[in-house]
Short mmCIF file of C-alpha atoms and ligand atoms in Angstrom, two decimals:
data_model
loop_
_atom_site.label_atom_id
_atom_site.label_comp_id
_atom_site.label_asym_id
_atom_site.label_seq_id
_atom_site.Cartn_x
_atom_site.Cartn_y
_atom_site.Cartn_z
CA MET A 11 -20.05 10.15 -42.94
CA LYS A 12 -21.90 12.24 -40.32
CA ALA A 13 -23.36 10.75 -36.73
CA ARG A 14 -26.82 10.43 -36.72
CA ILE A 15 -27.89 12.70 -33.36
CA LEU A 16 -30.86 10.94 -31.73
CA PRO A 17 -32.79 12.12 -28.60
CA ALA A 18 -32.14 9.92 -25.53
CA SER A 19 -35.87 10.61 -24.48
CA ALA A 20 -37.06 8.15 -27.35
CA SER A 21 -37.29 4.55 -26.29
CA GLU A 22 -36.68 3.74 -30.11
CA SER A 23 -33.26 5.79 -29.80
CA ILE A 24 -32.43 3.64 -27.20
CA ARG A 25 -33.34 0.50 -29.14
CA VAL A 26 -31.18 1.63 -32.07
CA ALA A 27 -28.19 2.37 -29.93
CA GLY A 28 -28.34 -0.71 -28.03
CA LYS A 29 -28.39 -2.60 -30.95
CA THR A 30 -25.45 -0.89 -32.43
CA ILE A 31 -23.39 -1.66 -29.43
CA ARG A 32 -24.34 -5.25 -29.96
CA LEU A 33 -23.43 -5.21 -33.54
CA GLY A 34 -19.95 -3.93 -32.23
CA GLY A 35 -20.42 -0.25 -33.27
CA LEU A 36 -19.80 3.25 -31.34
CA VAL A 37 -22.41 4.98 -29.60
CA ALA A 38 -21.46 8.42 -28.04
CA PHE A 39 -23.98 8.68 -24.54
CA PRO A 40 -24.47 11.04 -21.89
CA THR A 41 -23.28 10.27 -18.33
CA GLU A 42 -23.82 12.16 -15.30
CA THR A 43 -19.73 13.18 -15.53
CA VAL A 44 -19.19 13.95 -19.27
CA TYR A 45 -20.25 11.86 -22.74
CA GLY A 46 -18.80 8.87 -23.04
CA LEU A 47 -18.16 7.04 -26.73
CA GLY A 48 -19.47 3.61 -25.92
CA CYS A 49 -18.50 -0.02 -27.38
CA ASP A 50 -19.35 -3.59 -26.24
CA ALA A 51 -16.48 -4.02 -23.42
CA LEU A 52 -16.47 -7.91 -24.34
CA ASN A 53 -15.78 -7.31 -28.08
CA PRO A 54 -11.99 -6.21 -29.03
CA GLU A 55 -12.75 -5.21 -32.46
CA ALA A 56 -15.30 -2.72 -31.25
CA ALA A 57 -12.71 -1.54 -28.47
CA SER A 58 -10.15 -0.77 -31.33
CA LYS A 59 -12.57 1.16 -32.94
CA VAL A 60 -12.75 3.55 -29.94
CA PHE A 61 -9.23 3.94 -29.96
CA GLU A 62 -9.21 4.96 -33.73
CA ALA A 63 -11.92 7.13 -33.63
CA LYS A 64 -10.09 8.96 -30.78
CA GLN A 65 -6.63 8.64 -31.62
CA ARG A 66 -6.40 7.60 -28.06
CA PRO A 67 -2.84 5.82 -27.45
CA GLN A 68 -3.33 2.01 -26.54
CA PHE A 69 -1.50 2.34 -23.57
CA ASP A 70 -4.44 4.12 -22.19
CA PRO A 71 -7.30 1.96 -20.79
CA LEU A 72 -11.03 2.32 -21.05
CA ILE A 73 -13.36 2.34 -18.22
CA VAL A 74 -15.96 -0.18 -18.13
CA HIS A 75 -19.35 0.82 -17.10
CA ILE A 76 -22.18 -1.58 -15.87
CA ALA A 77 -25.74 -1.10 -15.05
CA ASP A 78 -26.05 -3.55 -12.23
CA ARG A 79 -24.15 -5.57 -9.60
CA MET A 80 -24.55 -8.91 -11.69
CA GLN A 81 -22.56 -7.30 -14.42
CA LEU A 82 -19.91 -6.47 -11.88
CA ASP A 83 -19.00 -10.31 -11.91
CA LYS A 84 -18.52 -10.38 -15.29
CA VAL A 85 -16.00 -7.60 -15.27
CA VAL A 86 -13.97 -8.14 -12.03
CA THR A 87 -12.76 -11.12 -10.07
CA VAL A 88 -12.55 -10.11 -6.37
CA LEU A 89 -14.17 -7.71 -4.38
CA THR A 90 -12.59 -6.78 -0.99
CA ALA A 91 -14.63 -5.52 1.57
CA ILE A 92 -13.39 -1.91 0.82
CA ALA A 93 -14.68 -2.14 -2.79
CA ARG A 94 -18.09 -3.42 -1.39
CA GLN A 95 -18.17 -0.23 0.97
CA LEU A 96 -17.90 2.33 -1.75
CA ILE A 97 -20.10 0.53 -4.32
CA ASP A 98 -22.74 0.40 -1.18
CA GLN A 99 -22.23 4.28 -0.52
CA PHE A 100 -21.33 5.57 -4.18
CA TRP A 101 -22.73 3.54 -6.84
CA PRO A 102 -24.54 4.25 -8.87
CA GLY A 103 -22.53 7.30 -9.53
CA PRO A 104 -19.13 9.12 -10.62
CA LEU A 105 -16.96 6.86 -8.71
CA THR A 106 -14.68 4.56 -10.74
CA LEU A 107 -13.16 1.64 -9.05
CA VAL A 108 -9.67 -0.05 -10.38
CA LEU A 109 -10.11 -4.05 -9.35
CA PRO A 110 -8.62 -7.24 -10.91
CA LYS A 111 -9.98 -8.18 -13.95
CA GLN A 112 -11.87 -11.02 -15.60
CA PRO A 113 -10.24 -12.93 -18.40
CA ALA A 114 -13.38 -12.04 -20.54
CA ILE A 115 -12.07 -8.42 -20.90
CA PRO A 116 -9.98 -7.75 -23.54
CA ASP A 117 -6.39 -6.57 -23.53
CA LEU A 118 -7.21 -3.54 -25.40
CA VAL A 119 -9.83 -2.50 -23.07
CA THR A 120 -7.11 -2.54 -19.68
CA ALA A 121 -3.96 -1.67 -22.03
CA GLY A 122 -2.96 -5.22 -21.09
CA LEU A 123 -3.35 -4.33 -17.47
CA ALA A 124 -4.51 -7.51 -15.06
CA THR A 125 -6.79 -4.46 -13.90
CA VAL A 126 -10.00 -2.83 -14.85
CA ALA A 127 -11.50 0.49 -14.49
CA VAL A 128 -15.32 -0.07 -13.66
CA ARG A 129 -18.25 2.02 -12.80
CA MET A 130 -22.15 2.36 -12.49
CA PRO A 131 -23.21 5.52 -13.64
CA SER A 132 -26.45 7.32 -12.22
CA HIS A 133 -27.59 8.63 -15.43
CA PRO A 134 -30.72 6.87 -16.84
CA VAL A 135 -29.69 7.17 -20.34
CA ALA A 136 -26.41 5.52 -19.88
CA GLN A 137 -28.14 2.75 -17.78
CA ALA A 138 -31.18 2.41 -20.22
CA LEU A 139 -28.23 1.87 -22.94
CA ILE A 140 -26.20 -0.74 -21.12
CA ARG A 141 -29.35 -2.54 -20.33
CA GLU A 142 -30.63 -2.55 -23.71
CA ALA A 143 -27.32 -3.55 -25.17
CA GLY A 144 -26.98 -6.72 -22.52
CA THR A 145 -23.40 -6.18 -22.30
CA PRO A 146 -20.95 -4.12 -20.26
CA ILE A 147 -19.79 -0.60 -22.19
CA ALA A 148 -16.35 0.40 -22.32
CA ALA A 149 -16.17 4.01 -22.65
CA PRO A 150 -13.84 6.76 -22.64
CA SER A 151 -14.76 10.47 -22.93
CA ALA A 152 -16.22 11.19 -26.51
CA ASN A 153 -13.68 13.72 -27.76
CA PRO A 154 -10.48 13.79 -29.49
CA PHE A 155 -7.68 12.25 -27.52
CA GLY A 156 -6.29 15.09 -25.39
CA TYR A 157 -8.92 17.68 -25.91
CA VAL A 158 -11.34 19.14 -23.37
CA SER A 159 -14.23 16.34 -22.47
CA PRO A 160 -17.53 16.75 -24.12
CA THR A 161 -20.47 17.85 -21.76
CA THR A 162 -23.20 18.03 -24.71
CA ALA A 163 -24.24 16.23 -27.72
CA HIS A 164 -22.81 18.98 -30.17
CA HIS A 165 -19.51 18.97 -28.47
CA VAL A 166 -19.27 15.19 -29.35
CA ALA A 167 -20.50 15.82 -33.07
CA ASP A 168 -17.96 18.71 -33.23
CA GLY A 169 -14.86 16.80 -32.08
CA LEU A 170 -15.92 13.08 -33.38
CA GLY A 171 -18.94 13.77 -35.65
CA SER A 172 -17.21 12.12 -38.66
CA ALA A 173 -15.99 9.17 -36.85
CA ILE A 174 -18.86 7.53 -35.26
CA ASP A 175 -22.29 6.59 -36.31
CA LEU A 176 -24.45 7.63 -33.48
CA ILE A 177 -24.50 10.06 -30.77
CA LEU A 178 -27.59 10.05 -28.17
CA ASP A 179 -28.50 13.58 -27.04
CA GLY A 180 -29.18 13.61 -23.41
CA GLY A 181 -28.64 17.11 -22.76
CA PRO A 182 -26.05 18.81 -20.70
CA CYS A 183 -24.09 16.42 -18.31
CA SER A 184 -24.89 17.40 -14.52
CA VAL A 185 -21.44 17.03 -12.92
CA GLY A 186 -19.37 18.11 -15.65
CA VAL A 187 -15.98 16.34 -14.94
CA GLU A 188 -14.87 12.94 -15.04
CA SER A 189 -15.34 10.52 -12.16
CA THR A 190 -13.31 10.22 -9.54
CA ILE A 191 -10.74 6.90 -10.01
CA VAL A 192 -9.72 4.97 -6.82
CA SER A 193 -7.30 1.79 -7.32
CA LEU A 194 -8.06 -1.16 -4.62
CA VAL A 195 -5.42 -3.08 -5.97
CA GLY A 196 -2.46 -2.20 -3.72
CA SER A 197 -2.30 -2.48 0.02
CA GLN A 198 -3.94 0.93 0.49
CA ALA A 199 -6.64 2.45 -1.38
CA GLU A 200 -5.16 5.03 -3.82
CA LEU A 201 -6.71 7.94 -5.38
CA LEU A 202 -5.73 7.92 -9.46
CA ARG A 203 -8.00 10.89 -10.51
CA PRO A 204 -10.02 13.46 -8.64
CA GLY A 205 -13.31 13.86 -9.02
CA SER A 206 -16.69 14.68 -7.91
CA ILE A 207 -16.51 12.18 -5.28
CA THR A 208 -14.12 13.99 -3.11
CA PRO A 209 -11.24 12.55 -0.99
CA GLU A 210 -12.96 13.74 2.30
CA GLN A 211 -16.23 11.73 1.16
CA LEU A 212 -13.84 8.60 0.40
CA SER A 213 -12.12 8.73 3.56
CA ALA A 214 -15.30 8.98 5.66
CA VAL A 215 -16.01 5.55 4.32
CA ILE A 216 -12.81 3.50 3.84
CA GLY A 217 -10.51 5.56 5.92
CA PRO A 218 -6.71 6.71 4.79
CA LEU A 219 -6.46 7.14 1.04
CA ARG A 220 -3.17 7.22 -0.92
CA ARG A 221 -2.85 10.01 -3.48
CA SER A 222 -1.06 9.15 -6.33
CA SER A 223 1.25 12.02 -7.70
CA PRO A 224 -1.08 13.46 -10.60
CA VAL A 225 0.89 14.54 -13.13
CA ILE A 226 3.62 12.21 -14.85
CA ASP A 227 4.84 11.95 -18.37
CA GLN A 228 5.19 8.29 -18.86
CA PRO A 229 2.04 6.86 -17.00
CA THR A 230 2.34 3.33 -15.39
CA ALA A 231 -1.40 3.91 -14.06
CA PRO A 232 -2.31 5.62 -17.39
CA GLY A 233 -4.68 8.59 -17.47
CA GLN A 234 -2.05 10.47 -15.62
CA LEU A 235 -0.64 12.27 -18.43
CA ALA A 236 0.47 15.87 -17.63
CA ARG A 237 -1.15 17.61 -20.65
CA HIS A 238 -4.84 16.42 -21.01
CA TYR A 239 -8.06 17.82 -21.31
CA ALA A 240 -6.30 20.88 -23.20
CA THR A 241 -7.55 23.67 -25.50
CA GLN A 242 -5.83 24.73 -28.53
CA THR A 243 -5.21 28.18 -26.83
CA PRO A 244 -2.20 27.95 -24.50
CA VAL A 245 -3.54 28.13 -21.05
CA THR A 246 -1.87 30.03 -17.97
CA ILE A 247 -3.21 30.08 -14.54
CA LEU A 248 -2.93 32.87 -12.50
CA THR A 249 -1.07 32.70 -9.14
CA SER A 250 -4.01 33.60 -6.91
CA ALA A 251 -7.79 34.89 -7.53
CA GLU A 252 -6.90 38.32 -6.97
CA THR A 253 -4.15 38.39 -9.49
CA ARG A 254 -4.79 39.76 -13.02
CA PRO A 255 -1.94 39.64 -16.05
CA VAL A 256 -0.12 42.49 -17.77
CA LEU A 257 -1.24 41.98 -21.28
CA LEU A 258 1.64 42.29 -23.85
CA ASN A 259 1.52 43.56 -27.12
CA ASN A 260 -1.92 43.88 -27.87
CA GLU A 261 -2.24 40.25 -26.65
CA ARG A 262 -6.10 38.97 -27.13
CA ALA A 263 -6.70 37.28 -24.21
CA GLY A 264 -9.57 35.60 -22.56
CA LEU A 265 -10.24 34.77 -18.92
CA LEU A 266 -12.07 32.25 -17.19
CA ILE A 267 -13.19 33.08 -13.47
CA PHE A 268 -15.20 31.35 -10.60
CA SER A 269 -17.59 34.16 -9.46
CA GLN A 270 -19.20 37.25 -11.06
CA ALA A 271 -17.78 39.06 -8.36
CA ASN A 272 -14.41 38.82 -9.97
CA ALA A 273 -15.44 40.12 -13.25
CA SER A 274 -14.05 43.34 -14.21
CA GLY A 275 -12.45 42.45 -17.46
CA GLU A 276 -12.51 45.18 -20.12
CA ARG A 277 -9.08 44.59 -21.29
CA PHE A 278 -9.94 40.90 -22.01
CA ALA A 279 -11.22 39.98 -25.48
CA ALA A 280 -13.77 37.30 -23.98
CA ILE A 281 -14.83 36.30 -20.09
CA GLU A 282 -16.14 33.35 -19.11
CA VAL A 283 -17.71 33.08 -15.39
CA LEU A 284 -18.33 29.65 -13.87
CA SER A 285 -20.49 30.61 -11.48
CA THR A 286 -22.52 33.74 -10.32
CA THR A 287 -21.71 32.89 -6.45
CA GLY A 288 -18.50 31.05 -6.61
CA ASP A 289 -20.08 27.80 -6.30
CA LEU A 290 -17.97 24.84 -7.19
CA ARG A 291 -20.57 22.45 -8.15
CA GLU A 292 -22.11 25.00 -10.41
CA ALA A 293 -18.23 25.67 -11.87
CA ALA A 294 -17.61 22.12 -12.62
CA HIS A 295 -20.66 21.81 -14.70
CA ASN A 296 -19.89 24.70 -16.66
CA LEU A 297 -16.24 24.36 -16.97
CA PHE A 298 -15.57 22.28 -20.54
CA ALA A 299 -18.33 24.26 -22.24
CA ALA A 300 -16.53 27.70 -21.06
CA LEU A 301 -12.86 26.17 -21.65
CA ARG A 302 -14.53 25.30 -25.53
CA ARG A 303 -16.31 28.53 -26.05
CA LEU A 304 -13.02 30.64 -25.18
CA ASP A 305 -10.96 28.36 -27.46
CA ALA A 306 -13.29 29.14 -30.27
CA HIS A 307 -12.35 32.57 -30.14
CA GLY A 308 -8.97 32.02 -31.52
CA LEU A 309 -7.10 33.89 -28.77
CA ASP A 310 -3.77 34.25 -28.20
CA ARG A 311 -4.01 32.89 -24.55
CA ILE A 312 -6.45 32.18 -21.66
CA TYR A 313 -6.05 33.32 -18.34
CA VAL A 314 -7.73 31.18 -15.51
CA GLU A 315 -8.12 32.15 -11.93
CA PRO A 316 -7.43 29.17 -9.56
CA CYS A 317 -10.17 28.05 -7.15
CA ARG A 318 -9.64 26.95 -3.53
CA GLU A 319 -8.40 23.21 -3.65
CA GLU A 320 -10.69 21.52 -1.61
CA GLY A 321 -13.80 19.26 -2.26
CA LEU A 322 -14.85 19.50 -6.04
CA GLY A 323 -12.07 22.39 -6.23
CA MET A 324 -9.33 19.67 -6.03
CA ALA A 325 -10.56 17.99 -9.62
CA ILE A 326 -11.33 21.28 -11.07
CA MET A 327 -7.76 22.36 -10.66
CA ASP A 328 -6.41 19.20 -11.70
CA ARG A 329 -8.03 19.54 -15.10
CA LEU A 330 -6.87 22.97 -15.43
CA ARG A 331 -3.25 22.26 -14.51
CA ARG A 332 -3.30 19.49 -17.36
CA CYS A 333 -5.02 22.06 -19.73
CA ALA A 334 -2.14 24.34 -18.93
CA ALA A 335 0.69 21.92 -19.44
CA ARG A 336 2.63 22.15 -22.78
P1 AMP B 15 -11.30 8.61 -19.64
O1 AMP B 15 -12.51 7.29 -20.07
O2 AMP B 15 -10.77 9.15 -21.08
O3 AMP B 15 -11.66 9.61 -18.83
O4 AMP B 15 -10.02 8.02 -19.14
C1 AMP B 15 -10.38 6.80 -18.46
C2 AMP B 15 -9.32 6.58 -17.40
O5 AMP B 15 -9.18 5.62 -16.52
C3 AMP B 15 -7.61 6.27 -17.89
O6 AMP B 15 -6.84 7.23 -18.56
C4 AMP B 15 -6.83 5.96 -16.83
O7 AMP B 15 -6.60 6.61 -16.19
C5 AMP B 15 -8.08 5.33 -16.00
N1 AMP B 15 -7.90 3.80 -15.82
C6 AMP B 15 -8.57 2.74 -16.94
N2 AMP B 15 -8.40 1.72 -16.18
C7 AMP B 15 -7.21 1.47 -15.66
C8 AMP B 15 -6.49 0.39 -15.01
N3 AMP B 15 -6.76 -0.64 -15.45
N4 AMP B 15 -5.54 0.84 -13.96
C9 AMP B 15 -5.51 2.23 -13.94
N5 AMP B 15 -6.08 3.21 -14.22
C10 AMP B 15 -7.09 2.92 -15.51
MG1 MG B 16 -10.92 11.31 -21.42
#
């Protein structure tokens, strides 16, 4: 079976996709961050199909996507003042909040935790699908577990085309890296995963933010696996943007760089430039597609220039480090 790819712009596609979710099926859909693999967040059998399709270990919980504040009450029990401030400021958008969960959310969705990760996406297709389904939608990224997240419908079809029913094609995702995740269950807000909403933006609204150690082998707050978002091809991060590797024994190597200005790469079998001007938003938008293209060349190694770790650069380097971990 090959997944059907439907144009997200057609209202009939949204109708079919909403019905598929209501009936316990799986639908891949675009969000502003990456494509999600969605199911009815209140249906444990549907959730188990998500884990199976992705080959995702059950200790890694899903993010629940909602379309409006009323649905939030179905998902979480309490909203602290800080949660309200973040919601007012950043929703709809690429910010996921971890909060105490309602009993109606199945254990499988939260990996048995008493908390749930929830976000309200801004992408109109995601919003339309959630409304049409009439239920919160649990959705991890629509890729086989551990691989680079998908930012186009074709990426989804490449990785999961034979494991799911339906893909809504809404074009490339604008942001390109996964949502920022903030836990609000401890005494202080804690950044669990950097994303396009930066620590600076968060702190401007809620003050100090704790940062969890990003790379651990056996996560308690899951999704913090050392190796994730990874290509088949080994990846090495260069020590600085000016460094160039010594290529050994006719090594066929690829190079991923942030700005056209640094592209002088006759020695490389393939080069990907993430932005013509070194703009980090453009780089994040292009990151996963570029990694996938390099991975498709069957190279011996991909060398990656580091970027400055401020603003969105923190999320980009987080993904690249986990891609490089072996
Ligand atoms: P993905 O949807 O594949 O980008 O990953 C979702 C991530 O959300 C997980 O891997 C976790 O890092 C995070 N997450 C989901 N639920 C929780 C939770 N209850 N507590 C902490 N982190 C969570
Ligand atoms: Mg993922």
